[in-house]
């Protein structure tokens, strides 16, 4: 299976099916339910997801919070415009960033944002063209960022987001992502309460989503693709909840590919989850044997992306492409603000 080509994961998507804005009702989105054993499909709505879950099932959610990581400012010396996108917190006020215009921002360049409320110095130019930038401000950095920054929506969303909270899950807690774990956007507090009453268990992990999530696979041989690394955290409490749910016969369902990649990173060969934190660049594509995850709640992903390869590893490439064809025929909404899929 490891000689699969990038072109094996392409499909035709009319541009008008790329969702530009969130639905008014989070759980009003459609839900394509795919049986990974048989390839059978059902078409429902997200608020009906409880029909497919049993008492004792464990839903693992990613509680990361998107930070308004796009900053517009000026170069201190010339007053020329500069745009900075925060990617990764390096600690002590330092961040790895993407900058525009790239060529002019060399090491030592000074930047200012929000009439001097936030200042920055380019510390280092990395091999990949990103910059390490040190920020200084009076007050709490994340609070000032919340006032000055913009949500870094994916490139395929052209509409302005009127309510930034709609690009956060209702259970988001830990700031640090450059993009939302979008499968979780469909949950409402009421739906979660209803599922808990049904006996469904929720457990949080944290994986800070990087913009590498949207990076296309350039290599035709997918095994040659190098994954971006992302920071994760799994608490001892979550590890215990997941392990106990499995021992009691419950299914482990990842809410989103980020939760899935986190669980697969920390699972051992006995399917036991180990607590821990670190950086993961796990790349899951067909031929991969899942150690932690029995099912997945996910959105519809870009053609030839690592995420469409991940769902193909779980449900089979043919089944996934057939489901995507049917979703296109039935005018489902695609990508970050789009509809959802349940793979069981």
Short mmCIF file of C-alpha atoms in Angstrom, two decimals, residues 25-31 44-51 186 188 191 194-195 198:
data_model
loop_
_atom_site.label_atom_id
_atom_site.label_comp_id
_atom_site.label_asym_id
_atom_site.label_seq_id
_atom_site.Cartn_x
_atom_site.Cartn_y
_atom_site.Cartn_z
CA UNK A 25 -27.08 26.69 14.08
CA UNK A 26 -23.85 24.81 14.85
CA UNK A 27 -25.44 21.35 15.04
CA UNK A 28 -27.75 22.03 12.08
CA UNK A 29 -25.05 20.90 9.67
CA UNK A 30 -25.55 17.72 7.68
CA UNK A 31 -23.94 14.46 8.72
CA UNK A 44 -28.61 12.74 8.58
CA UNK A 45 -28.07 15.98 10.54
CA UNK A 46 -25.43 16.53 13.20
CA UNK A 47 -27.96 16.94 16.01
CA UNK A 48 -28.94 13.28 15.33
CA UNK A 49 -25.43 11.94 16.03
CA UNK A 50 -26.62 10.44 19.32
CA UNK A 51 -28.53 7.82 17.28
CA UNK A 186 -20.67 21.30 15.18
CA UNK A 188 -23.33 22.85 21.10
CA UNK A 191 -25.95 18.53 22.36
CA UNK A 194 -27.77 15.31 25.75
CA UNK A 195 -24.97 12.89 24.80
CA UNK A 198 -27.05 9.07 27.07
#
